[in-house]
Amino acid sequence: MVSVRELGAAVALTALLLGAGVAWGHAFLERADPRVGSTVKAAPSQVRVWFTEALEPAFSTLEVVNQSGDRVDRGPARVDAASPVLLQVSLKPLAPGTYRVKWRVLSVDTHVTEGDFTFRVSEGR
Ligand SMILES: [Cu+2]
């Protein structure tokens, strides 16, 4: 006979697992090129971000700004036709400095997630 206490623990665990399953269903950043927090020697011509879920192209954006907050991307960002988890945007020529990539995406499960990261272009070539 299962006690009420054990049953309660089982229900709580199930709820936790279901909750975690839903949370993982959202689109979060998986990896990026340039990599999150990295320093690159050569200025990249584009930023590519891979997410954990397929994206809705019409509601998924990627912006890149310099330290003054000026846009340095040649938007709009595009979701890759062959890979719906990949969002990319091309860049203007970047001077050495730190750049912030801001993303806001709608995954196919209709949840919006957003975040940002930086990368740095170093002086040395
Ligand atoms: Cu979701």
PDB file of C-alpha atoms and ligand atoms in Angstrom:
ATOM      1  CA  MET A   1       0.000   0.000   0.000  1.00  0.00           C
ATOM      2  CA  VAL A   2       1.458   3.370  -1.011  1.00  0.00           C
ATOM      3  CA  SER A   3       1.264   5.991   1.713  1.00  0.00           C
ATOM      4  CA  VAL A   4      -0.179   9.439   1.101  1.00  0.00           C
ATOM      5  CA  ARG A   5       3.269  10.854   1.776  1.00  0.00           C
ATOM      6  CA  GLU A   6       4.862   8.678  -0.930  1.00  0.00           C
ATOM      7  CA  LEU A   7       2.072   9.458  -3.355  1.00  0.00           C
ATOM      8  CA  GLY A   8       2.543  13.181  -2.717  1.00  0.00           C
ATOM      9  CA  ALA A   9       6.264  12.880  -3.408  1.00  0.00           C
ATOM     10  CA  ALA A  10       5.567  11.001  -6.650  1.00  0.00           C
ATOM     11  CA  VAL A  11       3.102  13.676  -7.798  1.00  0.00           C
ATOM     12  CA  ALA A  12       5.556  16.446  -6.938  1.00  0.00           C
ATOM     13  CA  LEU A  13       8.336  14.697  -8.849  1.00  0.00           C
ATOM     14  CA  THR A  14       6.084  14.213 -11.880  1.00  0.00           C
ATOM     15  CA  ALA A  15       5.129  17.896 -11.810  1.00  0.00           C
ATOM     16  CA  LEU A  16       8.803  18.839 -11.578  1.00  0.00           C
ATOM     17  CA  LEU A  17       9.693  16.652 -14.561  1.00  0.00           C
ATOM     18  CA  LEU A  18       6.786  17.995 -16.620  1.00  0.00           C
ATOM     19  CA  GLY A  19       7.745  21.545 -15.691  1.00  0.00           C
ATOM     20  CA  ALA A  20      11.332  20.923 -16.719  1.00  0.00           C
ATOM     21  CA  GLY A  21      10.116  19.397 -19.985  1.00  0.00           C
ATOM     22  CA  VAL A  22       8.100  22.502 -20.794  1.00  0.00           C
ATOM     23  CA  ALA A  23      10.978  24.795 -19.878  1.00  0.00           C
ATOM     24  CA  TRP A  24      13.384  22.913 -22.134  1.00  0.00           C
ATOM     25  CA  GLY A  25      10.833  23.255 -24.944  1.00  0.00           C
ATOM     26  CA  HIS A  26      11.558  26.974 -25.254  1.00  0.00           C
ATOM     27  CA  ALA A  27      14.176  28.177 -27.675  1.00  0.00           C
ATOM     28  CA  PHE A  28      17.371  29.034 -25.839  1.00  0.00           C
ATOM     29  CA  LEU A  29      20.728  29.870 -27.254  1.00  0.00           C
ATOM     30  CA  GLU A  30      22.694  26.711 -27.879  1.00  0.00           C
ATOM     31  CA  ARG A  31      25.849  28.136 -29.459  1.00  0.00           C
ATOM     32  CA  ALA A  32      26.946  31.121 -31.474  1.00  0.00           C
ATOM     33  CA  ASP A  33      29.572  32.125 -34.007  1.00  0.00           C
ATOM     34  CA  PRO A  34      31.469  34.217 -32.882  1.00  0.00           C
ATOM     35  CA  ARG A  35      31.195  32.265 -29.650  1.00  0.00           C
ATOM     36  CA  VAL A  36      29.561  33.786 -26.582  1.00  0.00           C
ATOM     37  CA  GLY A  37      32.098  35.908 -24.700  1.00  0.00           C
ATOM     38  CA  SER A  38      34.892  35.173 -27.155  1.00  0.00           C
ATOM     39  CA  THR A  39      37.617  37.384 -28.564  1.00  0.00           C
ATOM     40  CA  VAL A  40      38.227  37.033 -32.284  1.00  0.00           C
ATOM     41  CA  LYS A  41      41.192  38.353 -34.237  1.00  0.00           C
ATOM     42  CA  ALA A  42      39.446  38.856 -37.565  1.00  0.00           C
ATOM     43  CA  ALA A  43      36.225  40.870 -37.741  1.00  0.00           C
ATOM     44  CA  PRO A  44      33.388  38.461 -38.584  1.00  0.00           C
ATOM     45  CA  SER A  45      31.146  39.239 -41.557  1.00  0.00           C
ATOM     46  CA  GLN A  46      28.107  37.747 -39.861  1.00  0.00           C
ATOM     47  CA  VAL A  47      26.745  36.509 -36.559  1.00  0.00           C
ATOM     48  CA  ARG A  48      25.102  33.102 -36.418  1.00  0.00           C
ATOM     49  CA  VAL A  49      23.162  31.807 -33.428  1.00  0.00           C
ATOM     50  CA  TRP A  50      21.872  28.262 -33.042  1.00  0.00           C
ATOM     51  CA  PHE A  51      18.884  27.681 -30.763  1.00  0.00           C
ATOM     52  CA  THR A  52      17.535  24.628 -28.978  1.00  0.00           C
ATOM     53  CA  GLU A  53      14.205  24.759 -30.845  1.00  0.00           C
ATOM     54  CA  ALA A  54      13.011  25.652 -34.330  1.00  0.00           C
ATOM     55  CA  LEU A  55      12.152  29.349 -34.731  1.00  0.00           C
ATOM     56  CA  GLU A  56       9.276  31.268 -36.275  1.00  0.00           C
ATOM     57  CA  PRO A  57      11.082  33.459 -38.844  1.00  0.00           C
ATOM     58  CA  ALA A  58       8.567  36.322 -38.755  1.00  0.00           C
ATOM     59  CA  PHE A  59       9.048  36.928 -35.019  1.00  0.00           C
ATOM     60  CA  SER A  60      12.721  36.154 -34.473  1.00  0.00           C
ATOM     61  CA  THR A  61      15.260  38.977 -34.439  1.00  0.00           C
ATOM     62  CA  LEU A  62      18.971  39.405 -33.932  1.00  0.00           C
ATOM     63  CA  GLU A  63      20.610  42.816 -33.479  1.00  0.00           C
ATOM     64  CA  VAL A  64      24.267  43.650 -33.038  1.00  0.00           C
ATOM     65  CA  VAL A  65      25.370  46.930 -31.460  1.00  0.00           C
ATOM     66  CA  ASN A  66      28.735  48.511 -30.672  1.00  0.00           C
ATOM     67  CA  GLN A  67      29.754  50.041 -27.333  1.00  0.00           C
ATOM     68  CA  SER A  68      27.916  53.265 -28.231  1.00  0.00           C
ATOM     69  CA  GLY A  69      24.727  51.316 -28.858  1.00  0.00           C
ATOM     70  CA  ASP A  70      24.815  51.873 -32.626  1.00  0.00           C
ATOM     71  CA  ARG A  71      23.569  49.063 -34.843  1.00  0.00           C
ATOM     72  CA  VAL A  72      26.373  47.392 -36.767  1.00  0.00           C
ATOM     73  CA  ASP A  73      24.342  44.640 -38.398  1.00  0.00           C
ATOM     74  CA  ARG A  74      22.859  44.701 -41.849  1.00  0.00           C
ATOM     75  CA  GLY A  75      19.476  43.416 -40.715  1.00  0.00           C
ATOM     76  CA  PRO A  76      16.957  41.971 -40.867  1.00  0.00           C
ATOM     77  CA  ALA A  77      18.116  38.669 -39.400  1.00  0.00           C
ATOM     78  CA  ARG A  78      17.176  35.528 -41.311  1.00  0.00           C
ATOM     79  CA  VAL A  79      16.257  32.072 -40.136  1.00  0.00           C
ATOM     80  CA  ASP A  80      18.191  29.587 -42.244  1.00  0.00           C
ATOM     81  CA  ALA A  81      15.912  27.835 -44.737  1.00  0.00           C
ATOM     82  CA  ALA A  82      17.658  24.489 -44.311  1.00  0.00           C
ATOM     83  CA  SER A  83      18.054  24.722 -40.528  1.00  0.00           C
ATOM     84  CA  PRO A  84      15.171  26.432 -38.654  1.00  0.00           C
ATOM     85  CA  VAL A  85      17.204  26.564 -35.420  1.00  0.00           C
ATOM     86  CA  LEU A  86      19.800  28.873 -37.003  1.00  0.00           C
ATOM     87  CA  LEU A  87      19.314  32.639 -36.971  1.00  0.00           C
ATOM     88  CA  GLN A  88      21.886  34.810 -38.726  1.00  0.00           C
ATOM     89  CA  VAL A  89      22.538  38.418 -39.627  1.00  0.00           C
ATOM     90  CA  SER A  90      25.333  39.978 -41.667  1.00  0.00           C
ATOM     91  CA  LEU A  91      27.532  42.717 -40.271  1.00  0.00           C
ATOM     92  CA  LYS A  92      29.014  45.993 -41.408  1.00  0.00           C
ATOM     93  CA  PRO A  93      32.851  46.068 -41.287  1.00  0.00           C
ATOM     94  CA  LEU A  94      33.708  45.950 -37.563  1.00  0.00           C
ATOM     95  CA  ALA A  95      36.482  47.969 -35.950  1.00  0.00           C
ATOM     96  CA  PRO A  96      38.254  46.452 -32.930  1.00  0.00           C
ATOM     97  CA  GLY A  97      35.987  46.677 -29.898  1.00  0.00           C
ATOM     98  CA  THR A  98      33.261  44.911 -27.949  1.00  0.00           C
ATOM     99  CA  TYR A  99      29.942  44.108 -29.556  1.00  0.00           C
ATOM    100  CA  ARG A 100      26.656  43.001 -28.053  1.00  0.00           C
ATOM    101  CA  VAL A 101      24.333  40.571 -29.790  1.00  0.00           C
ATOM    102  CA  LYS A 102      20.701  40.890 -28.715  1.00  0.00           C
ATOM    103  CA  TRP A 103      18.293  38.125 -29.637  1.00  0.00           C
ATOM    104  CA  ARG A 104      14.563  37.723 -29.220  1.00  0.00           C
ATOM    105  CA  VAL A 105      12.939  34.698 -30.748  1.00  0.00           C
ATOM    106  CA  LEU A 106       9.604  32.961 -31.009  1.00  0.00           C
ATOM    107  CA  SER A 107       9.940  29.196 -31.054  1.00  0.00           C
ATOM    108  CA  VAL A 108       7.436  26.988 -32.841  1.00  0.00           C
ATOM    109  CA  ASP A 109       5.853  26.162 -29.442  1.00  0.00           C
ATOM    110  CA  THR A 110       4.771  29.873 -29.397  1.00  0.00           C
ATOM    111  CA  HIS A 111       7.029  30.914 -26.476  1.00  0.00           C
ATOM    112  CA  VAL A 112       9.125  34.064 -26.692  1.00  0.00           C
ATOM    113  CA  THR A 113      12.608  34.062 -25.198  1.00  0.00           C
ATOM    114  CA  GLU A 114      15.304  36.723 -25.306  1.00  0.00           C
ATOM    115  CA  GLY A 115      18.841  37.347 -24.214  1.00  0.00           C
ATOM    116  CA  ASP A 116      22.115  38.867 -25.206  1.00  0.00           C
ATOM    117  CA  PHE A 117      25.845  38.178 -25.221  1.00  0.00           C
ATOM    118  CA  THR A 118      29.028  39.935 -26.208  1.00  0.00           C
ATOM    119  CA  PHE A 119      32.079  39.171 -28.281  1.00  0.00           C
ATOM    120  CA  ARG A 120      35.203  41.207 -28.853  1.00  0.00           C
ATOM    121  CA  VAL A 121      37.201  41.952 -31.961  1.00  0.00           C
ATOM    122  CA  SER A 122      40.828  42.369 -30.904  1.00  0.00           C
ATOM    123  CA  GLU A 123      43.323  44.894 -32.212  1.00  0.00           C
ATOM    124  CA  GLY A 124      45.775  42.372 -33.601  1.00  0.00           C
ATOM    125  CA  ARG A 125      45.272  41.035 -37.102  1.00  0.00           C
TER     126      ARG A 125
HETATM  127 CU    CU B   1       8.451  26.944 -24.950  1.00  0.00          CU
END
